[in-house]
Every structure is written in structure tokens, then in C-alpha cells.
Coordinates of C-alpha atoms (C1' of nucleotides) in Angstrom, one line a residue:
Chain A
X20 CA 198.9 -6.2 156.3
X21 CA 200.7 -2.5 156.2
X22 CA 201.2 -1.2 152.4
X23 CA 204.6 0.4 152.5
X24 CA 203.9 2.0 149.9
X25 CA 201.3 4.1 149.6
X26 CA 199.3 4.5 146.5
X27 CA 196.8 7.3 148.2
X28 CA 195.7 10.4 146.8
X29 CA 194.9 12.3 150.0
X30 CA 198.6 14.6 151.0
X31 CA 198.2 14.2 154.8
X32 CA 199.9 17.7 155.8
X33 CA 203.1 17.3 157.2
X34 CA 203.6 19.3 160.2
X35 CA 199.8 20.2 161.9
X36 CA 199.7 16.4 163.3
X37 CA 201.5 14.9 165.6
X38 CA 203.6 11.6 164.3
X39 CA 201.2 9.4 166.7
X40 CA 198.1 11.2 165.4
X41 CA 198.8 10.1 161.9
X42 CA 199.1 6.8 163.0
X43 CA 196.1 6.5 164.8
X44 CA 194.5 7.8 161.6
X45 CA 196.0 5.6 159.5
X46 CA 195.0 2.6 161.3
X47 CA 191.3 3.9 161.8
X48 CA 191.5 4.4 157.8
X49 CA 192.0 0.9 157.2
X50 CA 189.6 -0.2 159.5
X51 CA 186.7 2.2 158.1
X52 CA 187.8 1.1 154.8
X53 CA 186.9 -3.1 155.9
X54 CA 190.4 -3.7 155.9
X55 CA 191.3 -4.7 158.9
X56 CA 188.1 -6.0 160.9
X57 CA 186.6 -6.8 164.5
X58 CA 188.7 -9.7 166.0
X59 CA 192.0 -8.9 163.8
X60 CA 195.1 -9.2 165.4
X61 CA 197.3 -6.0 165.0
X62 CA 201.4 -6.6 165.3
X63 CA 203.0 -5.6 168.9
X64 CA 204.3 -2.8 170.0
X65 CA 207.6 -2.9 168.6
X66 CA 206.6 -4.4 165.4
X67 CA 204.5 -1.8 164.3
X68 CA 207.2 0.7 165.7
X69 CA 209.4 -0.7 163.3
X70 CA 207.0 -0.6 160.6
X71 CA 206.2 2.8 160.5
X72 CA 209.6 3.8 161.3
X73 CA 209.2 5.6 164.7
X74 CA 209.8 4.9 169.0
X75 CA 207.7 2.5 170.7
X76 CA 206.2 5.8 173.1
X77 CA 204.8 6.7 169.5
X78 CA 202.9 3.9 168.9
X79 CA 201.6 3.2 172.3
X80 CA 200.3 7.0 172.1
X81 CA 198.8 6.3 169.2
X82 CA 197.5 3.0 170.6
X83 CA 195.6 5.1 173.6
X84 CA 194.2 7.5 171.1
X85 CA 192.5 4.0 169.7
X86 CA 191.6 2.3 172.7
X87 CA 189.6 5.8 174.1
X88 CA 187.9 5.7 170.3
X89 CA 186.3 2.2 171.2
X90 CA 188.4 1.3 167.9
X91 CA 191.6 -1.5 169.6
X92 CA 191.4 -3.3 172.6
X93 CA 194.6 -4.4 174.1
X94 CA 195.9 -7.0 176.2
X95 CA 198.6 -8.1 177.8
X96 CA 200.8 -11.3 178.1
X97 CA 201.9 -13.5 175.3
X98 CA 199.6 -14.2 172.7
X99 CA 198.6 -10.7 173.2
X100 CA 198.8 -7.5 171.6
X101 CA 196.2 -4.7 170.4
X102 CA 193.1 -6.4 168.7
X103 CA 190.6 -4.6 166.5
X104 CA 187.5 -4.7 168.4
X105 CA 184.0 -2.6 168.0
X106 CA 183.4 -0.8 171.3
X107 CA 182.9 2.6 169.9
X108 CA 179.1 2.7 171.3
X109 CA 180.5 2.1 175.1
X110 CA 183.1 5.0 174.4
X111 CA 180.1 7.3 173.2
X112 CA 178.4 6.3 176.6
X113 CA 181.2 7.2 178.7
X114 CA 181.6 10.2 177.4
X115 CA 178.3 10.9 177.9
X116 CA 179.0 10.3 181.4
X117 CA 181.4 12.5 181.3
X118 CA 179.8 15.8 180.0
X119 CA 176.7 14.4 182.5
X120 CA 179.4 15.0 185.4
X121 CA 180.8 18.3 184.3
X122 CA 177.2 19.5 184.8
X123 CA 176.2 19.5 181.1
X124 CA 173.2 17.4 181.3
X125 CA 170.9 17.5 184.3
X126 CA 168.6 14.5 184.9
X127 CA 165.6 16.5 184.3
X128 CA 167.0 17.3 180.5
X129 CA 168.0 13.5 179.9
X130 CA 164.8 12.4 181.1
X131 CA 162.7 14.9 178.7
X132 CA 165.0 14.2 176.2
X133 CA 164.2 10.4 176.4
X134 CA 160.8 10.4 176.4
X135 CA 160.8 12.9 172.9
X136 CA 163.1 10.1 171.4
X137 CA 161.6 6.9 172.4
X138 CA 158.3 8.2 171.0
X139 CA 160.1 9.3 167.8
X140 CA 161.7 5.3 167.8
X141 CA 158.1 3.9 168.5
X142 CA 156.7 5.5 165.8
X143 CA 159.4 3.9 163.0
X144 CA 159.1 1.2 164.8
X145 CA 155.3 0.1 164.1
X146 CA 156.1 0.1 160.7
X147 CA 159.7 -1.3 160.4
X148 CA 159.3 -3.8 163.1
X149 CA 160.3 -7.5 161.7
X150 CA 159.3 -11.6 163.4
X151 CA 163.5 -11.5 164.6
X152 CA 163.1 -8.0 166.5
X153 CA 160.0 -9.1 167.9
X154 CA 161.9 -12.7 168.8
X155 CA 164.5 -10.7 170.9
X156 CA 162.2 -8.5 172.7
X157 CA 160.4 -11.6 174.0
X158 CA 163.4 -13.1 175.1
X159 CA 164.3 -9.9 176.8
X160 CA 161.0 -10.4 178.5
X161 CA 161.4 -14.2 179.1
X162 CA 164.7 -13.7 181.4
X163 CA 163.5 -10.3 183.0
X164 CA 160.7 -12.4 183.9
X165 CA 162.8 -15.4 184.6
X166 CA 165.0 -13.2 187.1
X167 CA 162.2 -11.6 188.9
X168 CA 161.2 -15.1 189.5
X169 CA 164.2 -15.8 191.8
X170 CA 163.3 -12.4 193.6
X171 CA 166.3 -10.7 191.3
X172 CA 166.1 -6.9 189.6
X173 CA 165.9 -7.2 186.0
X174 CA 167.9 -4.3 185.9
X175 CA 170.1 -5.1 182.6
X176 CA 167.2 -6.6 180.8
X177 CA 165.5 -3.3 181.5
X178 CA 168.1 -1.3 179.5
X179 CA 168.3 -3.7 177.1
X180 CA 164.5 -3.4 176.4
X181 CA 165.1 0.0 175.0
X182 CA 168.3 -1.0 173.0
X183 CA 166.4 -3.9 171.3
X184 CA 163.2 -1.3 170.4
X185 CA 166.1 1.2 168.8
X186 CA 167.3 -1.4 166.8
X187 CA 163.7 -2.8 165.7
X188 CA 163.7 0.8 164.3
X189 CA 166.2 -0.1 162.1
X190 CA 167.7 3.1 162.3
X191 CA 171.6 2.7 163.3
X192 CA 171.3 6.6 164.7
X193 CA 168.7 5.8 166.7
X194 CA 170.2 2.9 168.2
X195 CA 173.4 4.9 169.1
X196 CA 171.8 7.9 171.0
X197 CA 169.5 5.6 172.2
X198 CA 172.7 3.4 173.5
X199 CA 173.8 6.5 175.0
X200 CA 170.9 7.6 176.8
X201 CA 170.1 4.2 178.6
X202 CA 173.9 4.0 179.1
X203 CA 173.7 7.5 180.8
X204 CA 170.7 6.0 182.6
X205 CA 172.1 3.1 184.2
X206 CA 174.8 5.3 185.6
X207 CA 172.4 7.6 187.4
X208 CA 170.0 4.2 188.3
X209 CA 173.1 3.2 190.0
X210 CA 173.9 6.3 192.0
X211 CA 170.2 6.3 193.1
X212 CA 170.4 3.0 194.4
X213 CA 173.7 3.5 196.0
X214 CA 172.1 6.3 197.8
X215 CA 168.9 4.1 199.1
X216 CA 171.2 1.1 200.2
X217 CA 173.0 3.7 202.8
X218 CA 170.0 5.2 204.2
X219 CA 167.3 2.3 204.1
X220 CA 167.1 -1.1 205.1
X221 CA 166.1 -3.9 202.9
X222 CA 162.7 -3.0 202.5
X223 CA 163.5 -1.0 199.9
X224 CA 164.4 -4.4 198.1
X225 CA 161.3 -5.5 198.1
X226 CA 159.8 -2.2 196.8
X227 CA 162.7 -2.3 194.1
X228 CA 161.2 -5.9 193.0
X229 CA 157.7 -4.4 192.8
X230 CA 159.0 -1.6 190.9
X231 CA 160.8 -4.0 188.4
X232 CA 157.9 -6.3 187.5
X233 CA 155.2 -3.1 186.8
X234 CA 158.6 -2.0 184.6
X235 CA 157.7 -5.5 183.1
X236 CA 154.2 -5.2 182.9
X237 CA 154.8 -1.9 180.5
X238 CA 157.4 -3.7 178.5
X239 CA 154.8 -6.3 177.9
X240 CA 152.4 -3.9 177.0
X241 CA 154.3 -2.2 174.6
X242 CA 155.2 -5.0 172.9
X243 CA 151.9 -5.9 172.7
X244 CA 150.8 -2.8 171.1
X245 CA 153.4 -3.2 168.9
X246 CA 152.6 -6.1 166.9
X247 CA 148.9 -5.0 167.0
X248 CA 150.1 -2.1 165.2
X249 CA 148.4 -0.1 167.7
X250 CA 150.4 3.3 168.1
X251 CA 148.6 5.5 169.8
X252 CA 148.6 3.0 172.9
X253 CA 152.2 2.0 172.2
X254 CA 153.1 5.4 172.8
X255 CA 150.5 6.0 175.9
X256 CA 151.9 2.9 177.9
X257 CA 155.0 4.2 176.9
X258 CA 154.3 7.9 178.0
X259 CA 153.3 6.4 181.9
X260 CA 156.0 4.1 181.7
X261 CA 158.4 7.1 181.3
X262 CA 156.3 9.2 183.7
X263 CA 157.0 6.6 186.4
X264 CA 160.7 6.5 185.5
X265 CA 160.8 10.3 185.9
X266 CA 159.0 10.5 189.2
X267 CA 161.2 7.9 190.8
X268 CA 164.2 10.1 189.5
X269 CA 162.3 13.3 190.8
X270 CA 163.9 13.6 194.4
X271 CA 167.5 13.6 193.2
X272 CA 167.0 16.1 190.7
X273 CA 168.6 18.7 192.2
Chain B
X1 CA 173.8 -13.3 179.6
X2 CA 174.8 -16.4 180.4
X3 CA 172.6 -18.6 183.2
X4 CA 175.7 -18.1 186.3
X5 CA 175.7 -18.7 189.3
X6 CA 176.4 -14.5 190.2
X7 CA 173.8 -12.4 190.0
X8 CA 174.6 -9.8 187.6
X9 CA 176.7 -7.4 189.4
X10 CA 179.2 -5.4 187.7
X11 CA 182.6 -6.8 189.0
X12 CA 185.3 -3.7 188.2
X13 CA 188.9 -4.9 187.7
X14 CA 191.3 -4.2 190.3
X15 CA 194.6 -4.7 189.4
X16 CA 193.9 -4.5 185.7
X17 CA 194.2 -0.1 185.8
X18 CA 197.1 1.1 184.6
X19 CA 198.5 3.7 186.3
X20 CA 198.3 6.5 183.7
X21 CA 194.5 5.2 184.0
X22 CA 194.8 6.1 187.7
X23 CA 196.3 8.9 186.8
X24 CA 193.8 10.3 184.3
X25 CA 191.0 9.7 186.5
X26 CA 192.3 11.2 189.3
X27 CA 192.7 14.9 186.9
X28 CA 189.2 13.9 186.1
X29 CA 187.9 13.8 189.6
X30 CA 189.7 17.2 190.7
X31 CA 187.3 18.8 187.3
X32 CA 184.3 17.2 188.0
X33 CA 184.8 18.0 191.9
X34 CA 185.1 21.7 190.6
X35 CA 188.7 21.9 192.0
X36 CA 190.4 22.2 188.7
X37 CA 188.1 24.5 186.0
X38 CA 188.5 25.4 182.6
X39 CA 191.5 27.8 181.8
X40 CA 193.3 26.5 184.9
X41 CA 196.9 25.3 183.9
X42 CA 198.0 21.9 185.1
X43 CA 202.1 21.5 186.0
X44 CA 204.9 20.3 183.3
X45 CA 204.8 16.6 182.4
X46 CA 207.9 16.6 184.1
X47 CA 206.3 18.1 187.0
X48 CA 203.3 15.6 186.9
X49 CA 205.6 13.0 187.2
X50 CA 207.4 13.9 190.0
X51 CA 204.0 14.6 191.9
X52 CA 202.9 11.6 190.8
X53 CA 205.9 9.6 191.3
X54 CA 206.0 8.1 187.8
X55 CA 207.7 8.1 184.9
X56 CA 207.1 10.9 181.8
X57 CA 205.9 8.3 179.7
X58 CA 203.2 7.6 181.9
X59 CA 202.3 11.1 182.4
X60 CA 202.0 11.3 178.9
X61 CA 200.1 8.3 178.1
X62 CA 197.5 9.9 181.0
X63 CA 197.3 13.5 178.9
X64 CA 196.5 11.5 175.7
X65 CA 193.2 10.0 177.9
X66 CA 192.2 13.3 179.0
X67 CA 193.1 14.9 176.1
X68 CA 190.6 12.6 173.3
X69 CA 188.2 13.2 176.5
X70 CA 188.1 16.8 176.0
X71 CA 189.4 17.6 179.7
X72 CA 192.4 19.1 178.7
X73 CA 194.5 20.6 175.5
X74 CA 198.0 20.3 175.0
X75 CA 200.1 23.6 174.1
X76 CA 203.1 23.5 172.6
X77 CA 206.2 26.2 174.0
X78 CA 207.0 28.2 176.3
X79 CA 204.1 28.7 179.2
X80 CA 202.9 26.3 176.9
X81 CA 201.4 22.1 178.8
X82 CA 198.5 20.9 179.8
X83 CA 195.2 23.4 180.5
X84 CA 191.8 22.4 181.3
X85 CA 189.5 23.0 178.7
X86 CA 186.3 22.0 177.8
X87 CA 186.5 20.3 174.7
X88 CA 183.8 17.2 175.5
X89 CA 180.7 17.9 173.1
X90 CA 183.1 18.3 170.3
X91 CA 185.0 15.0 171.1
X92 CA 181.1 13.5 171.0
X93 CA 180.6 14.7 168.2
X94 CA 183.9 13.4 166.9
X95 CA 183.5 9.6 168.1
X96 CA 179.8 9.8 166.1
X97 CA 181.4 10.4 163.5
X98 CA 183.8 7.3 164.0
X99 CA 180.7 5.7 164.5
X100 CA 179.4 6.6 161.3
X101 CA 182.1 5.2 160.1
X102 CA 181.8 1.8 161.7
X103 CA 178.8 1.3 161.5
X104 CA 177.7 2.2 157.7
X105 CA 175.1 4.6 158.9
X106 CA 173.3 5.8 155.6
X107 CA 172.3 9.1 154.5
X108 CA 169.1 7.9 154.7
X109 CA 169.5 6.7 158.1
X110 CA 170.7 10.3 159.2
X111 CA 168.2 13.1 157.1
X112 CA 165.3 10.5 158.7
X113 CA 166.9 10.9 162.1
X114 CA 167.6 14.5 161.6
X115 CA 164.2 15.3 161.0
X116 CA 162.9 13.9 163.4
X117 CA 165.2 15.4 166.1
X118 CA 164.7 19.0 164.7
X119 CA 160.8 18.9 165.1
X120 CA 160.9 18.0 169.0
X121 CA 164.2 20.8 169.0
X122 CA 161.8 23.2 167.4
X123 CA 158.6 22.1 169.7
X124 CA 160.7 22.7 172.7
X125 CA 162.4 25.9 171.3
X126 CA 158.9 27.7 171.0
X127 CA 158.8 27.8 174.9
X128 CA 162.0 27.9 176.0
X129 CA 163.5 30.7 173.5
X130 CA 165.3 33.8 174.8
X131 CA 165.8 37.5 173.8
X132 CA 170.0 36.2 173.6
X133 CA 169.3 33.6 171.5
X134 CA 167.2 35.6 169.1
X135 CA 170.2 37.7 169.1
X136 CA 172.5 35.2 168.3
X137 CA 170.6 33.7 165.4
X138 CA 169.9 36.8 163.8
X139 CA 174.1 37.7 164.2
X140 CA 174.4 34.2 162.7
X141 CA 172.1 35.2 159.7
X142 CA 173.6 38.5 159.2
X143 CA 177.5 36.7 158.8
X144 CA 175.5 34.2 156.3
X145 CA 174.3 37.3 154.3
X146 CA 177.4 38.9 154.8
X147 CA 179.1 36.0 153.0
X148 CA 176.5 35.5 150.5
X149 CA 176.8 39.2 149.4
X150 CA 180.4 38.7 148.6
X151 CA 179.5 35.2 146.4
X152 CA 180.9 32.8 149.2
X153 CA 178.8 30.5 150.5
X154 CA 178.0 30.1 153.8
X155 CA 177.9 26.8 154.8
X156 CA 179.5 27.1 158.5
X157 CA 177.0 29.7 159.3
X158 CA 174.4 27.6 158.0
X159 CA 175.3 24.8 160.2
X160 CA 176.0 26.5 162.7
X161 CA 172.1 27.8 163.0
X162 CA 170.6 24.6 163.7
X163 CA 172.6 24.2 166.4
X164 CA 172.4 27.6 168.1
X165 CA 168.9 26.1 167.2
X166 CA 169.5 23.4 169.8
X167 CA 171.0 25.9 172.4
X168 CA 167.7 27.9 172.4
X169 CA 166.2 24.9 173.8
X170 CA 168.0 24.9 177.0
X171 CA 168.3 21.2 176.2
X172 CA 172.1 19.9 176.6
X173 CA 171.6 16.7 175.7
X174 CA 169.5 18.1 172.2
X175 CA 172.7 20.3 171.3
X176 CA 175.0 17.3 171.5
X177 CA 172.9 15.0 169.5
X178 CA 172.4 17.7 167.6
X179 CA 176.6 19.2 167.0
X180 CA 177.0 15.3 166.2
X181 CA 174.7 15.4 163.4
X182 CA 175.7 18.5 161.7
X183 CA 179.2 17.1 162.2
X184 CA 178.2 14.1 159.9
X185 CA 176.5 16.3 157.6
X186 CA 179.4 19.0 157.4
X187 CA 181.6 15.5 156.6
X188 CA 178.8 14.2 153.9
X189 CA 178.5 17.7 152.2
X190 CA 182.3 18.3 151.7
X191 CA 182.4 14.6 150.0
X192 CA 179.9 16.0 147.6
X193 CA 181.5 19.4 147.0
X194 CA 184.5 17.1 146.1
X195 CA 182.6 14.9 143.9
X196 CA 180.9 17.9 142.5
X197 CA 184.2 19.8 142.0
X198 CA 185.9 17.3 139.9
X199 CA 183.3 16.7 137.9
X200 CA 182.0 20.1 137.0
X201 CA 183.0 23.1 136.0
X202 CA 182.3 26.5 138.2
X203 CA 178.7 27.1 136.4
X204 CA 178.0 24.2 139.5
X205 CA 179.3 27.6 142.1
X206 CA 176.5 30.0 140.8
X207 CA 174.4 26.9 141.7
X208 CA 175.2 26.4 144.9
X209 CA 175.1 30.3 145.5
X210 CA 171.6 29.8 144.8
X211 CA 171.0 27.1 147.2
X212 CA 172.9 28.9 150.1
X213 CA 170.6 31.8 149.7
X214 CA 167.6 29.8 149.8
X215 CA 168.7 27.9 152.7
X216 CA 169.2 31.3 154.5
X217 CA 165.2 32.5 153.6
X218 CA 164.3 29.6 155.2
X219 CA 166.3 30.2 158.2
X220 CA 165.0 33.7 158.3
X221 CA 161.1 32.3 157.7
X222 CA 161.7 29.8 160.7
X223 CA 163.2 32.5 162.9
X224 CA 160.4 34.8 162.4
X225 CA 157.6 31.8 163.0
X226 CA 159.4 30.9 165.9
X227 CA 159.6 34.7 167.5
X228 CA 156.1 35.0 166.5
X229 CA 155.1 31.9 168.4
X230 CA 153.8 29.9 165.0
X231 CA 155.0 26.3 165.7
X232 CA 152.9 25.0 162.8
X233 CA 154.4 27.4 160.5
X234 CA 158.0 26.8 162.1
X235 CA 157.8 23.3 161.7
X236 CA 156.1 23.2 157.9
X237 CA 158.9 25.4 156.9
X238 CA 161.6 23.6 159.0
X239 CA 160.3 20.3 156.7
X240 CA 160.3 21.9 153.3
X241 CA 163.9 23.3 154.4
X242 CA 165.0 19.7 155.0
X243 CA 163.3 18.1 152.2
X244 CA 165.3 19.7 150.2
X245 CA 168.7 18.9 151.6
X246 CA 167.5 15.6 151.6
X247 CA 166.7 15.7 147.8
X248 CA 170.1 17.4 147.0
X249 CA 171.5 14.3 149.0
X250 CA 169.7 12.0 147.2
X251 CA 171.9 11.3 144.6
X252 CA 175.0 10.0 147.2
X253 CA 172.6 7.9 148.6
X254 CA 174.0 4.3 147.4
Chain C
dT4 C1' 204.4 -27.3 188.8
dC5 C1' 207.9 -25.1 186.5
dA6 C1' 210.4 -22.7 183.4
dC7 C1' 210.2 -20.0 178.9
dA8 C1' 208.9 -16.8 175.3
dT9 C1' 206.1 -13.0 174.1
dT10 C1' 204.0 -8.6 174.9
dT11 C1' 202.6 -4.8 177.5
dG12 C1' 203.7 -1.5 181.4
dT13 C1' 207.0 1.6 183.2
dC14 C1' 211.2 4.3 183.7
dC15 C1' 215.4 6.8 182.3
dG16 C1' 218.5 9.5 179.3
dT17 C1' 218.9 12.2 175.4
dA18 C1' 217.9 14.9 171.5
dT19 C1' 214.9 18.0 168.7
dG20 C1' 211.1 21.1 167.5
dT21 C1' 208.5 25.0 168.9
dA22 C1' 206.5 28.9 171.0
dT23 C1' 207.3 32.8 174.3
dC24 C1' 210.0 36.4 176.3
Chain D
dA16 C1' 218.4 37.1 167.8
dG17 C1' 219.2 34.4 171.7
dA18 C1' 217.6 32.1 175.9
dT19 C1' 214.2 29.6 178.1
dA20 C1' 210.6 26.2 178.9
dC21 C1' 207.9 23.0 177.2
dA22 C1' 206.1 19.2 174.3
dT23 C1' 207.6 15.7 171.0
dA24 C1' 210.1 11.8 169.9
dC25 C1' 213.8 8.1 169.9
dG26 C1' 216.2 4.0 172.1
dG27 C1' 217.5 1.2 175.8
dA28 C1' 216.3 -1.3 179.8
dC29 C1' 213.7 -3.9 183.2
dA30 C1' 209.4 -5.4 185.6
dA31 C1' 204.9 -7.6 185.3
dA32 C1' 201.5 -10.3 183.1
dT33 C1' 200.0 -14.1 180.3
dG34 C1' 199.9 -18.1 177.6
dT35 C1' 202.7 -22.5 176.1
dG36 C1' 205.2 -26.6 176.6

DNA sequence: TCACATTTGTCCGTATGTATC
DNA sequence: AGATACATACGGACAAATGTG
């Protein structure tokens, strides 16, 4: 699985990078070039310690530089060991929520940003838009509708909404910064929420239920507009769907 | 996902963190709370660990965390360890690019996206533009010229526009999407210098001269539209700019 | 249920490279 | 140039977790 020998062009320098740096790269090579792929087993610790000739501290640095790049999972126990998985979209997201909390992004520039994107999506969308995208989003609907049957927030299936159009888009950018932004979004949904639990009572529920299914209502609409090709409306519903969004938020931009 | 019995609450692990996980998010905590700021120097790993009552190792594994989060940088040396810095738009940037990587975004993919996202930069720029920022883009366009009079091309400045571009718009969620992009591109256009250097001789140089000082007219052309409040000349010449990266591009596209 | 092997998580001791004074 | 302080790296050791028989 490991070429010891190298038959490369590229002269890594020598000294700049640190030993667990270079092996962090060298593993990420092989995985950008489709060598190793999602679901491949790497060898433990001290196997690949003794593979490329250095500590086992190397190698688990390396292994963190990995994990925080989305790039390895690992887990413990026998039968386990790092595993070459594709979570590189989560890791964007959390860093997101990072630069979010060192006061880089405010709500009010997320939300404006949002809105600018999505409309740019919806546009690509009407033409690039295909029978399995459309498939998906109605199931989306199906169990948002499905949970706010049984008087459950369709909170997830919300999100996922926008994920789904991104991809429709056919537009792998697109459906990373949109990945981000919803993922950024969720983070803040939750905050608000946590906020409303302490201070209301469980009327608030209620109104969160009502809140969900006009959510739905737009989504449905969109959709709609969609497949009738119809893109000024698309982007209208879309427009007061965001508005709403944005007012809701209002209060806790500070 | 799947039809359970649990609504869908997110359950987090609690004995699955690892304590240089603990650790790293407790550093994380004391910056976002404001108590630790950028420039501030955290103790030795040595140190850390006797705080923390850990091992080194452990310490260590936590810096690597905060470290591929952009929280802190490592020096090496004498009054050298751990210091806060600010690093995280830069580490976005980087993991894009993993993701570019990973998951095959085209060229095509990105000059459509990029497009796209410069317009609603530029819409929003119109409004929101200082006298600083004028300043700074003009400074940038003099180093370009600069360069350019001395036959070096001036690529890094020309990057670097488009996202001082970004700044203008007070946006920080538009200057990260937007330092990711360039990022790719930077990557895409130094594979194509390669590509171009092996295969031709320098005639290819007095070529590229060219280009570099045609990309800096328009610069200067949507500078001036933007100062003089012309979105509809900022944003024609902002396409014919791009357009013609794309076309020089064209060619790698596979 | 009970060992057992495997692998990660953690700690310690030591040595080396490197930057600053 | 030497001393100092720090990161970097190696190897050994044991604990904890996890799957298997």
C-alpha cells in the first residue's frame, strides 16, 4: 500500500517541514491521487511508524493534522485504526464556526450573504435541474412533512432543503459554501432556540411548529416553480422565505 | 434519517473526548471569550502540561488542533512556543482547497462560481466602499505596475485585488469565500505556468507580460467605475476581465 | 460471561535541532 | 561563541477501549 521507493519528481525540501507535516502530505497525496479511497483501512500506529521510519508521537501528529482536515477518521479498539473517510465539508463548517465566534462573521453578514448565493444557485438551477434532484427534494419534503405530522420541527430537513438545491446546481462549489452556510446556520438556529427554551414556556413550541410548516409551504413553492421553470417566482418565494428567516434572526443580531 | 424511535436530537459523546480535545477547546474558549487575544503568548508545552496535569504528548497533540485551526502558531527557539494568532481565513482557504482536491471540482465548476460571486461582491462594493479601501487598491495597483515596469509579472498583486475587492464590501463571509477561491486559482495558474514552462521556450514570458498588464487596465478601469459609482460599467468590465481568464484556462479544462 | 489480542490514549525519559541573548 | 530555552523527535511503558472467540 506504501511505495518505499519513491519514483516522484517533486524534491519535497528537506528542512522547512516538520517530519509529521510530510507525512500528513504524503498520505493526503495518495488519497487526492485515488489511491487510497473512502472506507480504506490505513495500518496502526506503530505500523506506519515503522514504515516511514519515525516515533509513534510522529505519526499520531500527523494523524491529528488528518483528522482536523476531514481527511482519516480514527477509532479505537481492535479491529480499529485510522480509516480514510470524506468529512472534509463538516471540517469547512466548523471552521466556519469558528471564525463566526472570533467575531468575523456577524449574523447580519451571513444572512445577506445567503440570500445573494441562493439566488445565484436558483438561477443554475432552473436550467441544470435533473428528474433525481427533483426526486430528493420531494422526499425531503415528504419526511419534513411526515415529522410535522407528529407535531416534530423539521429542523434537519430544513437544512437539507438547501443542501439538495446546491447540489441540483450541479456545481460542487456551490454545494460546499452552501454546506457551510446552512452549517453555520444551524449553529446560530440552535443558540436561538437555546435562548427561547430558558425564557419561555412551551408556547413557543407551538409557534416553532407553525413557523416550520410555512418553512414548508416555501419549500414547496419553490420546488414548484422550479420544475415550471418559472424563475422569477422561484426567486420571489425564495426572497420572502429568506426575509422571514432574517426577521426571526433580527433580535439577536447584536 | 432512519424512521427511530428518538426524535432527532443531536446526542454529543461523552466519554469519547480525548483529553488533548478537552484541552484544545478549553484554549479555544479563553479566545473566543476574549481572555486570550492575538499576540498573547501561551506557557511552554512543558508548562501546559503541568497546568493541565497531563502529559507533553498530550499538550502537543492539543497545539496541532489549534494550530490547523488557525488559533495559534508554533515558534521555534528561544522565547519561542505557542502565540495566539489569527490564522483561521487562511486555514479556510486551505481545507477548500483539500476540498478541491477531493472532490474533483472543475475549472469550469470554479470560473462559473467565481463569476458569479464577484458580481454580488462588486454590487455590494458600490455602497459600501471607503476612502481606505480606495487607498489600498490603488497601493495594490501601483506594486503591480511597479513589478510590471521591471518585466516581472505580478500575479500576487493581481490576486490579491480581488480580494481587497472583497474587503471593501465589509462582507466577512464574501472575503473568505472569496481568499478560498483565489487560493484555487493561485494553485490552477502555477500548474499551468509549469505546464507552460516545460513546454515553451521564454518567447511564452513576453506573453504573459502582456496578459499581466492587461489584467492590470482592467483592474484600473473597474476601480475607476467603481469610485465613480458606475455599477453597470464595473460589472461589464469585471466580465470581459474574467472572460478572459476563463478562455486562457480553457485549454486545462479536461 | 470471560478472557484475549489489537489498537489507540497517555505518560515518562532522553536526545537533538534551532532560535535568541 | 557559548549558554539558554524551547520545539521536535525517538523509544519504552502502561492504561483504556473494542472486537473476537
Amino acid at each position: 500500500m506504501f511505495p518505499d521507493s519513491s519514483p516522484t519528481i517533486s524534491f519535497t525540501p528537506l528542512k522547512s517541514k516538520r517530519a509529521f507535516e510530510e507525512i500528513s502530505a504524503e498520505i493526503k497525496r495518495l488519497v487526492f491521487q485515488g489511491i487510497l479511497k473512502p472506507g480504506d483501512k490505513l495500518p496502526s500506529e506503530t505500523e506506519l511508524a515503522r514504515q516511514f521510519r519515525v516515533g509513534r508521537q510522529t505519526v499520531r501528529e500527523a494523524l491529528r493534522l488528518l483528522e482536523l482536515s476531514g481527511i482519516v477518521a480514527i477509532q479505537k479498539g481492535s479491529n480499529g485504526g485510522p480509516v480514510i473517510k470524506d468529512r472534509i465539508l463538516a471540517t469547512i463548517s466548523s471552521l466556519m464556526h469558528d471564525a463566526f465566534h472570533m467575531k468575523k462573521i456577524s449574523i447580519e453578514e451571513l444572512t445577506v450573504a445567503r440570500c445573494e448565493f441562493e439566488k445565484v444557485v436558483l438561477k443554475y438551477v432552473i436550467d441544470t435541474i435533473e428528474e433525481s434532484d427533483i426526486k430528493s427534494l420531494q422526499y425531503n419534503i415528504d419526511k419534513a412533512k411526515q415529522k410535522l405530522g407528529n407535531n416534530m420541527l423539521a429542523i434537519e430537513e430544513h437544512i437539507e432543503f438547501h443542501i439538495l438545491l446546491a447540489k441540483a446546481s450541479k456545481n460542487h462549489f456551490f454545494v460546499i459554501v452552501m454546506a457551510s452556510i446552512m452549517a453555520l446556520l444551524r449553529a446560530l438556529l440552535c443558540q436561538v432556540e437555546e435562548n427561547l427554551e430558558s425564557a419561555n414556556d412551551n408556547i413557543g413550541y407551538t409557534e416553532r411548529i407553525i413557523r416550520s410548516r410555512n418553512t414548508l409551504i416555501y419549500h414547496e413553492g419553490i420546488i414548484h416553480a422550479i420544475i415550471e421553470k418559472k424563475q422569477d417566482e422561484a426567486v420571489q418565494l425564495l426572497e420572502q422565505h429568506l426575509q422571514e428567516v432574517r426577521n426571526r434572526l433580527q433580535p439577536f443580531i447584536k
